[in-house]
């Protein structure tokens, strides 16, 4: 699986959009990008995934650059419940490693 | 449909004791894996399995054994517990571990919190 690089922490004001970046410059042409989040000590929860096109679901939007070397997870209106650690994963099959993710703090 | 079930939720062991952490899934997933998470750290892959009868090592396999005799179950064994194995253990499963194109969304259990004294 390709390696990913994420900032260790970010803050976001409640109600504003949270934009979480992820670099994955060694991604292969047919590897998906997945995003998960972990709230407090719970098990990680799947958010969204994509291959080439931008994706949106009820939780978030995923923007993948044209060269696929980076992506951004967007939480359009962050709430306090979105405070969590967000993990960007590439590949998602076989030996899946998570890294340390980005700790997002949503501030009232 | 219970998803991924881990037992026990909490466990305290003495150094040198052995135990098995149980993980079961009812989604007919081929891929299952075990992670450990130390305080303030990310998840580290211990062992994984791409199907019944097939297992392989992850990033931190030492001190742990696994086997996969059925699709549903993937137990993690600590043969001789050490204080360094104090951690939260998560089990996960996904649809397929062998296809690049498969949408391998992982589903996680609630975790087992293990303390080794």
Short mmCIF file of C-alpha atoms in Angstrom, two decimals:
data_model
loop_
_atom_site.label_atom_id
_atom_site.label_comp_id
_atom_site.label_asym_id
_atom_site.label_seq_id
_atom_site.Cartn_x
_atom_site.Cartn_y
_atom_site.Cartn_z
CA UNK A 1 0.00 0.00 0.00
CA UNK A 2 1.14 3.56 -0.72
CA UNK A 3 2.24 5.70 2.19
CA UNK A 4 0.31 8.80 3.23
CA UNK A 5 1.31 12.02 4.97
CA UNK A 6 -1.11 14.04 7.07
CA UNK A 7 -0.65 17.04 9.39
CA UNK A 8 -0.71 15.90 13.02
CA UNK A 9 -3.38 18.35 14.14
CA UNK A 10 -5.82 21.02 12.95
CA UNK A 11 -8.40 23.31 14.52
CA UNK A 12 -11.70 24.36 12.98
CA UNK A 13 -14.41 26.73 14.22
CA UNK A 14 -17.81 25.16 14.74
CA UNK A 15 -20.04 25.70 11.70
CA UNK A 16 -17.14 26.31 9.35
CA UNK A 17 -15.80 23.89 6.77
CA UNK A 18 -12.97 21.61 7.89
CA UNK A 19 -10.49 20.80 5.14
CA UNK A 20 -8.15 17.93 5.97
CA UNK A 21 -5.28 17.33 3.53
CA UNK A 22 -3.49 14.09 2.71
CA UNK A 23 -0.46 13.51 0.50
CA UNK A 24 -0.09 10.14 -1.23
CA UNK A 25 2.49 10.77 -3.93
CA UNK A 26 3.30 7.06 -4.47
CA UNK A 27 -0.27 5.98 -5.10
CA UNK A 28 -0.76 3.46 -7.89
CA UNK A 29 -3.16 4.13 -10.73
CA UNK A 30 -5.87 1.79 -9.50
CA UNK A 31 -5.61 2.29 -5.74
CA UNK A 32 -8.53 3.88 -3.92
CA UNK A 33 -8.22 6.61 -1.31
CA UNK A 34 -10.17 5.94 1.89
CA UNK A 35 -10.90 8.18 4.85
CA UNK A 36 -11.78 7.01 8.34
CA UNK A 37 -12.21 8.76 11.63
CA UNK A 38 -11.81 7.67 15.23
CA UNK A 39 -13.82 9.44 17.89
CA UNK A 40 -12.21 9.23 21.31
CA UNK A 41 -11.44 5.56 22.03
CA UNK A 42 -13.98 4.01 19.68
CA UNK A 43 -13.12 1.82 16.71
CA UNK A 44 -12.39 3.76 13.50
CA UNK A 45 -15.40 4.54 11.31
CA UNK A 46 -15.43 4.66 7.52
CA UNK A 47 -16.25 8.08 6.05
CA UNK A 48 -15.75 8.07 2.29
CA UNK A 49 -13.57 6.73 -0.51
CA UNK A 50 -12.69 7.63 -4.08
CA UNK A 51 -10.58 6.67 -7.06
CA UNK A 52 -10.31 9.62 -9.46
CA UNK A 53 -13.46 11.69 -9.29
CA UNK A 54 -14.59 13.84 -6.44
CA UNK A 55 -17.07 12.13 -4.16
CA UNK A 56 -19.73 13.32 -1.75
CA UNK A 57 -21.91 11.52 0.74
CA UNK A 58 -23.98 12.51 3.75
CA UNK A 59 -20.89 12.83 5.94
CA UNK A 60 -18.27 14.55 3.80
CA UNK A 61 -16.80 15.39 0.42
CA UNK A 62 -13.56 14.03 -1.00
CA UNK A 63 -11.51 16.04 -3.48
CA UNK A 64 -8.74 14.15 -5.29
CA UNK A 65 -6.22 16.08 -7.38
CA UNK A 66 -5.95 15.29 -11.07
CA UNK A 67 -2.54 13.64 -10.61
CA UNK A 68 -4.00 11.70 -7.65
CA UNK A 69 -0.99 12.54 -5.48
CA UNK A 70 -3.06 14.27 -2.83
CA UNK A 71 -6.61 14.56 -1.56
CA UNK A 72 -8.68 16.69 0.78
CA UNK A 73 -11.50 15.57 3.03
CA UNK A 74 -14.08 18.30 3.53
CA UNK A 75 -16.55 18.40 6.41
CA UNK A 76 -18.82 21.22 5.16
CA UNK A 77 -20.21 22.40 8.51
CA UNK A 78 -18.09 21.06 11.33
CA UNK A 79 -19.79 20.35 14.65
CA UNK A 80 -18.30 19.54 18.04
CA UNK A 81 -19.12 15.88 17.38
CA UNK A 82 -16.66 15.94 14.47
CA UNK A 83 -13.75 16.29 16.90
CA UNK A 84 -11.77 13.12 16.16
CA UNK A 85 -8.64 11.69 14.59
CA UNK A 86 -8.97 11.42 10.80
CA UNK A 87 -7.02 8.79 8.88
CA UNK A 88 -6.24 8.79 5.17
CA UNK A 89 -5.56 5.33 3.73
CA UNK A 90 -4.49 4.37 0.23
CA UNK A 91 -5.03 0.93 -1.29
CA UNK A 92 -7.20 -0.54 1.39
CA UNK A 93 -6.49 -4.18 0.67
CA UNK A 94 -3.99 -6.71 2.00
CA UNK A 95 -1.60 -5.12 4.49
CA UNK A 96 -3.61 -2.05 5.50
CA UNK A 97 -1.69 0.38 7.70
CA UNK A 98 -3.19 3.48 9.30
CA UNK A 99 -0.47 5.85 10.40
CA UNK A 100 -1.12 8.53 13.03
CA UNK A 101 -3.75 10.62 11.20
CA UNK A 102 -4.83 14.23 11.84
CA UNK A 103 -6.37 15.19 15.14
CA UNK A 104 -9.17 17.64 14.33
CA UNK A 105 -10.35 19.85 17.16
CA UNK A 106 -13.64 21.67 16.48
CA UNK A 107 -13.78 24.82 18.59
CA UNK A 108 -17.08 26.34 19.81
CA UNK B 1 -26.35 -8.31 11.62
CA UNK B 2 -23.92 -7.62 14.48
CA UNK B 3 -20.92 -6.56 12.34
CA UNK B 4 -17.58 -7.14 14.07
CA UNK B 5 -17.77 -8.43 17.64
CA UNK B 6 -14.79 -8.40 19.98
CA UNK B 7 -14.64 -10.11 23.35
CA UNK B 8 -13.78 -9.39 26.07
CA UNK B 9 -14.16 -5.59 26.25
CA UNK B 10 -11.71 -5.32 29.16
CA UNK B 11 -9.03 -7.66 30.47
CA UNK B 12 -6.32 -7.50 33.12
CA UNK B 13 -3.49 -10.01 32.95
CA UNK B 14 -0.39 -10.71 34.97
CA UNK B 15 2.96 -10.87 33.25
CA UNK B 16 3.48 -14.31 31.73
CA UNK B 17 -0.18 -15.23 31.49
CA UNK B 18 -1.68 -16.25 28.18
CA UNK B 19 -5.02 -15.33 26.71
CA UNK B 20 -6.97 -15.16 23.48
CA UNK B 21 -8.78 -12.09 22.21
CA UNK B 22 -11.80 -13.11 20.21
CA UNK B 23 -13.02 -11.49 17.00
CA UNK B 24 -16.03 -12.58 14.97
CA UNK B 25 -17.78 -11.05 11.96
CA UNK B 26 -21.07 -12.00 10.34
CA UNK B 27 -20.63 -10.18 7.02
CA UNK B 28 -18.84 -13.02 5.18
CA UNK B 29 -15.77 -10.82 4.80
CA UNK B 30 -12.61 -12.41 3.49
CA UNK B 31 -10.15 -9.92 4.97
CA UNK B 32 -9.66 -9.62 8.73
CA UNK B 33 -6.97 -7.90 10.72
CA UNK B 34 -5.80 -7.00 14.20
CA UNK B 35 -4.43 -3.61 15.28
CA UNK B 36 -3.11 -2.28 18.54
CA UNK B 37 -3.37 1.32 19.63
CA UNK B 38 -1.22 2.71 22.41
CA UNK B 39 -2.21 5.95 24.20
CA UNK B 40 -1.95 8.96 21.88
CA UNK B 41 -0.76 6.82 19.00
CA UNK B 42 -2.17 5.62 15.71
CA UNK B 43 -3.18 2.07 14.89
CA UNK B 44 -0.43 -0.42 14.22
CA UNK B 45 -1.13 -3.59 12.26
CA UNK B 46 -0.31 -6.81 14.13
CA UNK B 47 -1.50 -9.62 11.85
CA UNK B 48 -3.93 -9.93 9.00
CA UNK B 49 -5.70 -12.64 7.00
CA UNK B 50 -6.96 -12.59 3.42
CA UNK B 51 -9.08 -15.70 3.89
CA UNK B 52 -9.57 -18.88 5.89
CA UNK B 53 -6.28 -20.70 6.34
CA UNK B 54 -4.16 -17.70 5.27
CA UNK B 55 -2.49 -15.31 7.70
CA UNK B 56 0.45 -12.93 7.49
CA UNK B 57 2.41 -10.57 9.70
CA UNK B 58 1.83 -6.86 9.98
CA UNK B 59 4.06 -4.15 11.44
CA UNK B 60 4.27 -5.42 15.03
CA UNK B 61 3.71 -9.21 15.08
CA UNK B 62 6.13 -10.23 17.85
CA UNK B 63 4.44 -11.75 20.89
CA UNK B 64 1.20 -12.51 19.06
CA UNK B 65 -0.15 -15.53 17.20
CA UNK B 66 -3.17 -15.81 14.95
CA UNK B 67 -5.01 -18.48 13.02
CA UNK B 68 -8.01 -18.38 10.68
CA UNK B 69 -9.84 -21.68 10.57
CA UNK B 70 -13.18 -20.16 9.53
CA UNK B 71 -14.24 -17.09 7.57
CA UNK B 72 -16.08 -15.72 10.61
CA UNK B 73 -13.43 -15.90 13.33
CA UNK B 74 -9.94 -14.45 13.72
CA UNK B 75 -8.61 -14.90 17.28
CA UNK B 76 -5.46 -13.18 18.54
CA UNK B 77 -3.34 -15.10 21.03
CA UNK B 78 -0.91 -13.68 23.55
CA UNK B 79 1.27 -16.62 24.59
CA UNK B 80 3.14 -14.90 27.44
CA UNK B 81 1.80 -11.44 28.20
CA UNK B 82 4.23 -8.61 28.85
CA UNK B 83 3.59 -5.06 30.19
CA UNK B 84 4.56 -3.73 26.75
CA UNK B 85 1.42 -5.38 25.37
CA UNK B 86 -0.82 -3.13 27.45
CA UNK B 87 -2.92 -1.48 24.76
CA UNK B 88 -6.29 -1.26 23.07
CA UNK B 89 -6.78 -3.95 20.46
CA UNK B 90 -9.05 -3.50 17.46
CA UNK B 91 -10.22 -6.14 15.03
CA UNK B 92 -11.42 -5.19 11.55
CA UNK B 93 -12.88 -6.91 8.53
CA UNK B 94 -13.52 -5.99 4.91
CA UNK B 95 -15.00 -7.54 1.80
CA UNK B 96 -11.87 -8.65 -0.01
CA UNK B 97 -8.16 -8.67 0.65
CA UNK B 98 -7.06 -9.73 -2.77
CA UNK B 99 -8.46 -7.28 -5.28
CA UNK B 100 -7.01 -3.91 -6.11
CA UNK B 101 -10.35 -2.75 -7.45
CA UNK B 102 -12.49 -3.96 -4.59
CA UNK B 103 -13.99 -1.29 -2.41
CA UNK B 104 -12.42 -2.60 0.76
CA UNK B 105 -14.25 -0.61 3.37
CA UNK B 106 -13.09 -1.79 6.77
CA UNK B 107 -15.49 -2.35 9.64
CA UNK B 108 -14.06 -2.21 13.13
CA UNK B 109 -15.03 -3.77 16.41
CA UNK B 110 -15.41 -1.76 19.61
CA UNK B 111 -12.01 -2.84 20.90
CA UNK B 112 -10.53 -4.83 23.79
CA UNK B 113 -8.75 -2.84 26.48
CA UNK B 114 -5.91 -4.95 27.85
CA UNK B 115 -3.73 -4.20 30.85
CA UNK B 116 -0.74 -6.38 31.67
CA UNK B 117 0.61 -5.91 35.19
#
